[in-house]
Short mmCIF file of C-alpha atoms in Angstrom, two decimals:
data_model
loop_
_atom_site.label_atom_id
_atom_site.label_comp_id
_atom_site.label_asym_id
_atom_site.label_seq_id
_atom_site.Cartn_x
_atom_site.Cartn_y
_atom_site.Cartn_z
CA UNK O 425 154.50 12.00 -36.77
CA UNK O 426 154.84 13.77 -39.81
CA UNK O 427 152.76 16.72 -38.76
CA UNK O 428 155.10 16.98 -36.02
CA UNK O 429 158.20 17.23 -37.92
CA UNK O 430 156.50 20.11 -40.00
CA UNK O 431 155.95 21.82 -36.98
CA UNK O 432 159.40 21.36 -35.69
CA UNK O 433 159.83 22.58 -39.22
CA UNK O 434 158.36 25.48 -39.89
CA UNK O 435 159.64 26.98 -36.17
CA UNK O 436 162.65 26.37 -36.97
CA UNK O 437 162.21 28.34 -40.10
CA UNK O 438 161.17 30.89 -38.60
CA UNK O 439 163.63 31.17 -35.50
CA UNK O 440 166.24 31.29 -38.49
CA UNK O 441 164.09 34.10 -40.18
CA UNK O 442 163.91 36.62 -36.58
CA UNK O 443 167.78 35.76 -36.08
CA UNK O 444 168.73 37.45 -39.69
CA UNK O 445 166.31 39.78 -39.08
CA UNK O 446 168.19 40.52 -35.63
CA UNK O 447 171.20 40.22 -37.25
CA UNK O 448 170.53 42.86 -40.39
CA UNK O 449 169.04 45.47 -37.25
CA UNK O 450 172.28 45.11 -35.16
CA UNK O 451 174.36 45.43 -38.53
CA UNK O 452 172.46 48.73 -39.22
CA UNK O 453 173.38 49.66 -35.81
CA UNK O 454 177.16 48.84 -35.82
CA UNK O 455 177.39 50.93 -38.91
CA UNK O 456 175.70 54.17 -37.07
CA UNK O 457 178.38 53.86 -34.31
CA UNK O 458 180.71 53.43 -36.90
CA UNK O 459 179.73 56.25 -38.66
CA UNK O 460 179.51 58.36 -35.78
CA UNK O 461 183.05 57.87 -34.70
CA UNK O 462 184.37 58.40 -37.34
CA UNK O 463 182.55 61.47 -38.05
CA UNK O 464 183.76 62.53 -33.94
CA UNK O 465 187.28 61.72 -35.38
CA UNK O 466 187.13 63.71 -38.48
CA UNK O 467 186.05 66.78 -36.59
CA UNK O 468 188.69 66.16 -33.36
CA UNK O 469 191.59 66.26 -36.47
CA UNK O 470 189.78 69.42 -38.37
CA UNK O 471 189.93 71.23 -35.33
CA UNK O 472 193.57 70.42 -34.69
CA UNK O 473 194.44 71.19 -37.86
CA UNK O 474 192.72 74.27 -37.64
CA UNK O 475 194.69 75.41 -34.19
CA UNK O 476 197.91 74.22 -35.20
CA UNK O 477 197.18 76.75 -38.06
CA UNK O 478 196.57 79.58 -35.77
CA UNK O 479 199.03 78.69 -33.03
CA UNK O 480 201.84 79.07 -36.63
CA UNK O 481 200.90 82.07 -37.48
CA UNK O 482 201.44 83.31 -34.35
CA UNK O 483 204.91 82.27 -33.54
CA UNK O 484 205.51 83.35 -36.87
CA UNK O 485 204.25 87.28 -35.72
CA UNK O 486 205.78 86.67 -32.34
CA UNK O 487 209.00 86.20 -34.29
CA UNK O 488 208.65 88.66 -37.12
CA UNK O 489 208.00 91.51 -33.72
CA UNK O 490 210.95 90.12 -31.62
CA UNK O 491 213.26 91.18 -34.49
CA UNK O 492 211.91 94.24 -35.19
CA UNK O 493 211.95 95.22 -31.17
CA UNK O 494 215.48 93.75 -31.82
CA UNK O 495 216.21 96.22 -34.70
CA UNK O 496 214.71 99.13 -32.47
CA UNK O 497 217.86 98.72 -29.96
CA UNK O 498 219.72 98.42 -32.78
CA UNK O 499 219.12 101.52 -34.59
CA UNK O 500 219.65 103.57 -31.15
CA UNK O 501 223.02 101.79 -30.73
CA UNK O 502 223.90 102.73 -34.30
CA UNK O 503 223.29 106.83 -33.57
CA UNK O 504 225.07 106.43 -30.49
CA UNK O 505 228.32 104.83 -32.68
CA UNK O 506 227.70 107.53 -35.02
CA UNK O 507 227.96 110.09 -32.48
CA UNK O 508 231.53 108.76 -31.37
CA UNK O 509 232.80 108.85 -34.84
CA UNK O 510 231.68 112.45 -35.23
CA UNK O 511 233.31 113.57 -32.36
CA UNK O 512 229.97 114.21 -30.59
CA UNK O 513 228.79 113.92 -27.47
CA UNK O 514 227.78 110.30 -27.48
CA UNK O 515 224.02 111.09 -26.64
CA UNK O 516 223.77 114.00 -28.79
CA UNK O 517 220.16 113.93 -30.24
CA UNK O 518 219.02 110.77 -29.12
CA UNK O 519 217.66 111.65 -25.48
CA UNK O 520 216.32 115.50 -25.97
CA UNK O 521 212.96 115.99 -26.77
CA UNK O 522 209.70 113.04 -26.72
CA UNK O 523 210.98 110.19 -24.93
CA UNK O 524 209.05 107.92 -27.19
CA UNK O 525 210.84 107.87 -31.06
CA UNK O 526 209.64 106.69 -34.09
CA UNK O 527 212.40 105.46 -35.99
CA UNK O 528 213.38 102.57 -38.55
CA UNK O 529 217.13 101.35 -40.10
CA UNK O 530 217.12 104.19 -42.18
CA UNK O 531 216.93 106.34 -39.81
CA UNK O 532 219.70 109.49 -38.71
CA UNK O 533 220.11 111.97 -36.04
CA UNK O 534 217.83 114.86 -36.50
CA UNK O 535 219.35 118.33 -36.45
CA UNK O 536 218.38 120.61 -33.74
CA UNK O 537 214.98 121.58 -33.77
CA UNK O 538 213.83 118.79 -34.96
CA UNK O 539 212.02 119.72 -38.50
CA UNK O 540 208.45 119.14 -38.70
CA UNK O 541 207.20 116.92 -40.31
CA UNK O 542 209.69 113.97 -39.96
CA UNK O 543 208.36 112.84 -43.80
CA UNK O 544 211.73 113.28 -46.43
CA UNK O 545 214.44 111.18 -46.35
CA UNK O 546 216.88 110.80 -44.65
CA UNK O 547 214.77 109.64 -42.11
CA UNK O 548 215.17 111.67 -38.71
CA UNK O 549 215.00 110.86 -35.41
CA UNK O 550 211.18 111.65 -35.14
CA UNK O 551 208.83 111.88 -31.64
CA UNK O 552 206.32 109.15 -31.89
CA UNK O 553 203.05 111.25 -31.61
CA UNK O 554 203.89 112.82 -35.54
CA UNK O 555 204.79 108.87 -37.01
CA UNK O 556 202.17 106.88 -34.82
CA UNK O 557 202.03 104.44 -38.28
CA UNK O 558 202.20 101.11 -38.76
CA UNK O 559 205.70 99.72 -40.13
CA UNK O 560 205.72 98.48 -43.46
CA UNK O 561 206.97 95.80 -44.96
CA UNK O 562 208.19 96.21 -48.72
CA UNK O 563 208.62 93.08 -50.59
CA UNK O 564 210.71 94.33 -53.12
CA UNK O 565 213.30 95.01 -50.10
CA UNK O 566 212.14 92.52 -47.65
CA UNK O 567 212.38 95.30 -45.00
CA UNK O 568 209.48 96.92 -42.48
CA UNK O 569 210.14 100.89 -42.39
CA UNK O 570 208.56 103.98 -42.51
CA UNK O 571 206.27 105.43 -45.73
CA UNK O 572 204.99 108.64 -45.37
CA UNK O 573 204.16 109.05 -49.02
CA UNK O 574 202.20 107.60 -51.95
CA UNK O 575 199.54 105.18 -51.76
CA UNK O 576 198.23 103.26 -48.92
CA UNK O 577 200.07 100.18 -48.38
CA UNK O 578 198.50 96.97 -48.74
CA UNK O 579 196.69 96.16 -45.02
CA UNK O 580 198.29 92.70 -45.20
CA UNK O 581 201.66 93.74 -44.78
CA UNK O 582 201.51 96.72 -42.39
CA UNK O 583 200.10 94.96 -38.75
CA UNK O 584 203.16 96.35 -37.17
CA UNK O 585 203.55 98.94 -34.64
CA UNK O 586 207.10 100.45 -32.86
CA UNK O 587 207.90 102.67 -30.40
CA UNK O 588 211.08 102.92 -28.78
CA UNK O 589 211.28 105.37 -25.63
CA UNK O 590 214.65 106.10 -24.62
CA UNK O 591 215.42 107.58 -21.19
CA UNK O 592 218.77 108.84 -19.33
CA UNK O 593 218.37 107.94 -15.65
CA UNK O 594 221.82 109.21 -15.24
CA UNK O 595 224.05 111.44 -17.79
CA UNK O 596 226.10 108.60 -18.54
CA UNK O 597 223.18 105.99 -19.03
CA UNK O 598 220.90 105.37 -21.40
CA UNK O 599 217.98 103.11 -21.02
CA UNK O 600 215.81 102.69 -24.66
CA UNK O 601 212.52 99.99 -24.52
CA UNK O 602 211.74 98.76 -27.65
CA UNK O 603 208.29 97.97 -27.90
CA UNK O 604 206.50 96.44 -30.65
CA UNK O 605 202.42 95.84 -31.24
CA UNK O 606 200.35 94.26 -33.80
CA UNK O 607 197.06 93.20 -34.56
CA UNK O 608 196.52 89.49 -35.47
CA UNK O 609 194.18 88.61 -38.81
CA UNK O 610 191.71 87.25 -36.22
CA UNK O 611 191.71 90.99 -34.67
CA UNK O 612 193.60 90.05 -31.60
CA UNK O 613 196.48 92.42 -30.24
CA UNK O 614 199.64 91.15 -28.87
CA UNK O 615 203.26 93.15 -28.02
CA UNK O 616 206.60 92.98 -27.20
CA UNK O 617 209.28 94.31 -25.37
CA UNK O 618 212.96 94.62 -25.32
CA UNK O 619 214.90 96.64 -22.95
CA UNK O 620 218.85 97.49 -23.09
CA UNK O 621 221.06 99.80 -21.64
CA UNK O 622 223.85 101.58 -23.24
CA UNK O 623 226.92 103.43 -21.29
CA UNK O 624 229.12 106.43 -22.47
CA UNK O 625 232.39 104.17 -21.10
CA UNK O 626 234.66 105.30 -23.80
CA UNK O 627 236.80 107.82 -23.61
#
């Protein structure tokens, strides 16, 4: 009888012994998956991170070009108003020559011919071809323009590109496409368009 109870005994001691050893091997297990998801999770959130990153800095380009296309229309509006005040003929300068200008918010109507090159201010009313440059952006100023002079600017801060083409499908008309391009860090290249029209409908 008591040899019996030993036996019950010692199996039962060692049933208990193979269930913690069970129990420390599905422990170690749990942990792995553990460690694996949250490893998966951790890499999921980098990566979002890292494209929300990218996906900013382009809206932010996409809205630094739209007001600089913007700006474009603006500056040919401006020599048109200029021309009025004068007592010009409203598209005086504007349409002859290169459809495609290279021009920035310092820029004025160029005398006729056009001097070459378009380099000392004021700024002129320049074909594209002789100013095919990248805008500039001064931080002093805060603005993007034109330098033809002095030292190359710093590559960080000149990823901008404008050409504005102005056309006169009819002698009172004139159409002008702003178009901007740029190059993203990444090397990418995106652009942008804006397209007005402007009328000679006063007197």
């Amino acid at each position: 009888m008591i040899l019996k109870e030993k036996k019950i005994y010692q199996r039962a001691r060692d049933f208990s012994t193979i269930c913690i050893k069970n129990k420390d091997g599905i422990a170690m297990i749990e942990s792995m998956i553990a460690l694996g998801i949250l490893v998966i999770g951790l890499v999921g959130t980098m990566e979002l991170i890292s494209r929300s990153l990218s996906a900013n800095r382009l809206i932010a380009d996409q809205y630094i070009a739209s007001y600089l296309a913007a700006e474009g229309i603006e500056v040919v509006k401006n020599l048109i108003d200029a021309n009025k005040i004068q007592g010009n003929p409203w598209d005086q300068g504007i349409t002859t020559g290169n459809a495609d200008k290279a021009l920035d918010f310092e820029t004025t109507l160029c005398p006729s011919p056009c001097p070459s090159p378009c380099s000392p201010k004021p700024k002129r009313l320049c074909p594209y071809a002789t100013t095919n440059i990248n805008l500039v952006y001064t931080t002093s100023s805060g603005v993007y323009d034109y330098i033809f002079t002095g030292p190359p600017p710093d590559p960080r801060y000149n990823r901008f590109k404008r050409r504005v083409t102005i056309n006169q499908p009819a002698s009172d008309e004139i159409q002008v496409i702003s178009r901007v391009d740029w190059t993203t860090r990444s090397g990418a290249t995106f652009s942008l368009e804006v397209h007005d029209h402007f009328f000679d409908w006063r007197p």
